[in-house]
């Protein structure tokens, strides 16, 4: 009997630099599972309900086009909304798409997870992602942590 390699069976894990943002939004690593559904999990240094701002996963589905085609955004506090948007040049093109999507925030594990239907992303093959966590500072400015870096993606993850 043949089995998939461990990395494919579990998805792909990517590291981010620690300590480059406030702990509540400091992304430490990102896990991408590209199977029947696309599942993206970010782990933070110290995720705290009510103080954590929001996060966006930018999803690149087209190797011929520069930048992401989709953005999946949500809050990092209990009861916040979350949505999928079409994106071009890292900016939203329209209002939220109506499609199957779920978000889970686990403060004990310091993680946030989006589970996205493939239909919602126009049924892609390989994908790559960038994650940004953000929160407002006391002066009203917005503090962000890009993983891996601003307007850069992790490696492509083949559909399993």
mmCIF file of C-alpha atoms in Angstrom:
data_model
loop_
_atom_site.group_PDB
_atom_site.id
_atom_site.type_symbol
_atom_site.label_atom_id
_atom_site.label_comp_id
_atom_site.label_asym_id
_atom_site.label_seq_id
_atom_site.Cartn_x
_atom_site.Cartn_y
_atom_site.Cartn_z
ATOM 1 C CA UNK A 1 0.000 0.000 0.000
ATOM 2 C CA UNK A 2 1.313 3.448 -0.931
ATOM 3 C CA UNK A 3 0.945 6.389 1.423
ATOM 4 C CA UNK A 4 1.538 10.087 0.898
ATOM 5 C CA UNK A 5 4.720 11.590 2.328
ATOM 6 C CA UNK A 6 4.209 13.148 5.762
ATOM 7 C CA UNK A 7 4.580 16.714 4.459
ATOM 8 C CA UNK A 8 1.839 16.160 1.880
ATOM 9 C CA UNK A 9 -0.431 14.321 4.308
ATOM 10 C CA UNK A 10 -0.259 17.145 6.838
ATOM 11 C CA UNK A 11 0.147 20.108 4.496
ATOM 12 C CA UNK A 12 3.085 22.502 4.348
ATOM 13 C CA UNK A 13 4.491 24.425 7.314
ATOM 14 C CA UNK A 14 6.301 27.747 6.982
ATOM 15 C CA UNK A 15 8.180 29.761 9.631
ATOM 16 C CA UNK A 16 8.137 33.509 10.166
ATOM 17 C CA UNK A 17 10.562 35.678 12.070
ATOM 18 C CA UNK A 18 9.602 35.968 15.760
ATOM 19 C CA UNK A 19 9.635 39.251 17.658
ATOM 20 C CA UNK A 20 9.030 41.562 14.699
ATOM 21 C CA UNK A 21 5.592 42.732 15.922
ATOM 22 C CA UNK A 22 3.621 43.008 19.187
ATOM 23 C CA UNK A 23 3.022 39.518 20.614
ATOM 24 C CA UNK A 24 -0.747 39.510 20.000
ATOM 25 C CA UNK A 25 -0.224 39.759 16.208
ATOM 26 C CA UNK A 26 3.329 38.371 15.868
ATOM 27 C CA UNK A 27 2.926 35.528 13.347
ATOM 28 C CA UNK A 28 5.335 32.695 14.197
ATOM 29 C CA UNK A 29 4.368 30.129 11.576
ATOM 30 C CA UNK A 30 1.790 29.361 8.919
ATOM 31 C CA UNK A 31 0.391 25.980 7.913
ATOM 32 C CA UNK A 32 -1.241 25.491 4.500
ATOM 33 C CA UNK A 33 -3.351 22.462 3.598
ATOM 34 C CA UNK A 34 -4.445 22.336 -0.040
ATOM 35 C CA UNK A 35 -6.834 19.392 -0.270
ATOM 36 C CA UNK A 36 -10.624 19.182 -0.768
ATOM 37 C CA UNK A 37 -10.719 22.449 1.147
ATOM 38 C CA UNK A 38 -7.996 25.009 1.620
ATOM 39 C CA UNK A 39 -7.071 25.351 5.291
ATOM 40 C CA UNK A 40 -4.667 28.076 6.445
ATOM 41 C CA UNK A 41 -3.608 28.285 10.092
ATOM 42 C CA UNK A 42 -1.449 31.044 11.579
ATOM 43 C CA UNK A 43 0.188 30.658 14.996
ATOM 44 C CA UNK A 44 0.978 33.779 17.019
ATOM 45 C CA UNK A 45 3.263 34.579 19.930
ATOM 46 C CA UNK A 46 0.428 35.402 22.362
ATOM 47 C CA UNK A 47 -3.082 35.693 20.923
ATOM 48 C CA UNK A 48 -5.457 37.359 23.412
ATOM 49 C CA UNK A 49 -9.219 37.780 22.951
ATOM 50 C CA UNK A 50 -10.247 41.419 22.680
ATOM 51 C CA UNK A 51 -6.728 42.786 22.072
ATOM 52 C CA UNK A 52 -5.709 41.068 18.891
ATOM 53 C CA UNK A 53 -7.000 43.046 15.893
ATOM 54 C CA UNK A 54 -7.461 41.071 12.676
ATOM 55 C CA UNK A 55 -5.767 38.965 10.050
ATOM 56 C CA UNK A 56 -5.817 38.473 6.294
ATOM 57 C CA UNK A 57 -4.661 35.538 4.194
ATOM 58 C CA UNK A 58 -3.768 36.570 0.646
ATOM 59 C CA UNK A 59 -4.124 33.612 -1.730
ATOM 60 C CA UNK A 60 -2.290 33.434 -5.063
ATOM 61 C CA UNK A 61 -3.883 30.928 -7.444
ATOM 62 C CA UNK A 62 -2.491 32.027 -10.824
ATOM 63 C CA UNK A 63 1.236 31.675 -11.538
ATOM 64 C CA UNK A 64 0.935 33.911 -14.617
ATOM 65 C CA UNK A 65 -0.543 36.893 -12.752
ATOM 66 C CA UNK A 66 1.429 39.047 -10.326
ATOM 67 C CA UNK A 67 0.020 39.172 -6.792
ATOM 68 C CA UNK A 68 -2.900 37.455 -5.062
ATOM 69 C CA UNK A 69 -6.310 36.767 -6.561
ATOM 70 C CA UNK A 70 -8.123 36.467 -3.213
ATOM 71 C CA UNK A 71 -8.023 37.897 0.293
ATOM 72 C CA UNK A 72 -9.641 36.158 3.252
ATOM 73 C CA UNK A 73 -10.050 38.493 6.237
ATOM 74 C CA UNK A 74 -11.422 38.291 9.750
ATOM 75 C CA UNK A 75 -11.092 39.626 13.253
ATOM 76 C CA UNK A 76 -9.088 37.903 15.963
ATOM 77 C CA UNK A 77 -11.626 38.546 18.723
ATOM 78 C CA UNK A 78 -14.665 36.464 19.653
ATOM 79 C CA UNK A 79 -17.717 37.132 17.474
ATOM 80 C CA UNK A 80 -16.042 39.021 14.635
ATOM 81 C CA UNK A 81 -16.975 38.684 10.967
ATOM 82 C CA UNK A 82 -14.896 37.091 8.215
ATOM 83 C CA UNK A 83 -15.156 37.130 4.403
ATOM 84 C CA UNK A 84 -13.475 36.274 1.091
ATOM 85 C CA UNK A 85 -12.783 39.034 -1.438
ATOM 86 C CA UNK A 86 -11.371 39.215 -4.955
ATOM 87 C CA UNK A 87 -8.029 41.010 -4.906
ATOM 88 C CA UNK A 88 -5.781 42.656 -7.477
ATOM 89 C CA UNK A 89 -2.472 44.337 -6.648
ATOM 90 C CA UNK A 90 -3.025 43.521 -2.946
ATOM 91 C CA UNK A 91 -6.260 45.578 -2.812
ATOM 92 C CA UNK A 92 -9.874 44.398 -2.601
ATOM 93 C CA UNK A 93 -11.761 44.694 -5.895
ATOM 94 C CA UNK A 94 -15.309 44.204 -4.645
ATOM 95 C CA UNK A 95 -17.503 43.297 -1.715
ATOM 96 C CA UNK A 96 -17.364 39.894 -0.037
ATOM 97 C CA UNK A 97 -18.070 36.710 -2.000
ATOM 98 C CA UNK A 98 -20.931 34.502 -0.900
ATOM 99 C CA UNK A 99 -19.391 31.056 -0.475
ATOM 100 C CA UNK A 100 -18.584 28.403 2.156
ATOM 101 C CA UNK A 101 -16.004 29.689 4.627
ATOM 102 C CA UNK A 102 -15.253 29.069 8.288
ATOM 103 C CA UNK A 103 -12.907 30.736 10.769
ATOM 104 C CA UNK A 104 -11.734 29.472 14.139
ATOM 105 C CA UNK A 105 -9.631 31.306 16.715
ATOM 106 C CA UNK A 106 -8.037 29.240 19.495
ATOM 107 C CA UNK A 107 -6.574 31.431 22.249
ATOM 108 C CA UNK A 108 -5.177 28.446 24.158
ATOM 109 C CA UNK A 109 -3.099 27.413 21.129
ATOM 110 C CA UNK A 110 -2.556 30.994 19.874
ATOM 111 C CA UNK A 111 -3.913 30.093 16.420
ATOM 112 C CA UNK A 112 -6.396 31.348 13.867
ATOM 113 C CA UNK A 113 -7.637 29.137 11.035
ATOM 114 C CA UNK A 114 -9.579 29.730 7.838
ATOM 115 C CA UNK A 115 -11.236 26.770 6.112
ATOM 116 C CA UNK A 116 -12.150 27.813 2.572
ATOM 117 C CA UNK A 117 -14.105 25.897 -0.054
ATOM 118 C CA UNK A 118 -12.208 25.356 -3.312
ATOM 119 C CA UNK A 119 -15.206 26.824 -5.176
ATOM 120 C CA UNK A 120 -14.719 30.063 -3.251
ATOM 121 C CA UNK A 121 -11.202 30.329 -4.743
ATOM 122 C CA UNK A 122 -12.310 29.304 -8.275
ATOM 123 C CA UNK A 123 -11.055 25.705 -7.769
ATOM 124 C CA UNK A 124 -7.290 26.299 -7.885
ATOM 125 C CA UNK A 125 -4.514 23.755 -8.348
ATOM 126 C CA UNK A 126 -1.384 24.926 -6.555
ATOM 127 C CA UNK A 127 -1.660 27.915 -4.226
ATOM 128 C CA UNK A 128 0.653 30.114 -2.223
ATOM 129 C CA UNK A 129 -0.205 32.441 0.630
ATOM 130 C CA UNK A 130 0.894 35.510 2.520
ATOM 131 C CA UNK A 131 -0.504 36.262 5.982
ATOM 132 C CA UNK A 132 -0.780 39.638 7.673
ATOM 133 C CA UNK A 133 -1.839 40.203 11.266
ATOM 134 C CA UNK A 134 -2.734 43.725 12.311
ATOM 135 C CA UNK A 135 -3.990 45.821 15.205
ATOM 136 C CA UNK A 136 -4.474 49.494 15.888
ATOM 137 C CA UNK A 137 -1.936 51.307 18.024
ATOM 138 C CA UNK A 138 -2.830 53.861 20.702
ATOM 139 C CA UNK A 139 -2.121 56.704 18.283
ATOM 140 C CA UNK A 140 -4.619 55.271 15.764
ATOM 141 C CA UNK A 141 -2.008 53.937 13.349
ATOM 142 C CA UNK A 142 -2.128 50.311 12.192
ATOM 143 C CA UNK A 143 0.639 47.900 13.242
ATOM 144 C CA UNK A 144 1.134 44.895 10.929
ATOM 145 C CA UNK A 145 3.145 41.698 10.823
ATOM 146 C CA UNK A 146 3.540 40.277 7.319
ATOM 147 C CA UNK A 147 4.461 36.629 6.944
ATOM 148 C CA UNK A 148 6.785 36.010 5.223
ATOM 149 C CA UNK A 149 7.347 39.713 4.293
ATOM 150 C CA UNK A 150 5.256 42.572 2.930
ATOM 151 C CA UNK A 151 3.797 41.614 -0.464
ATOM 152 C CA UNK A 152 5.757 38.333 -0.579
ATOM 153 C CA UNK A 153 4.444 34.772 -0.564
ATOM 154 C CA UNK A 154 5.533 31.476 0.897
ATOM 155 C CA UNK A 155 6.319 28.678 -1.589
ATOM 156 C CA UNK A 156 3.657 27.081 -3.780
ATOM 157 C CA UNK A 157 1.674 24.243 -2.199
ATOM 158 C CA UNK A 158 0.415 21.613 -4.638
ATOM 159 C CA UNK A 159 -3.096 20.284 -4.346
ATOM 160 C CA UNK A 160 -3.046 17.030 -2.397
#
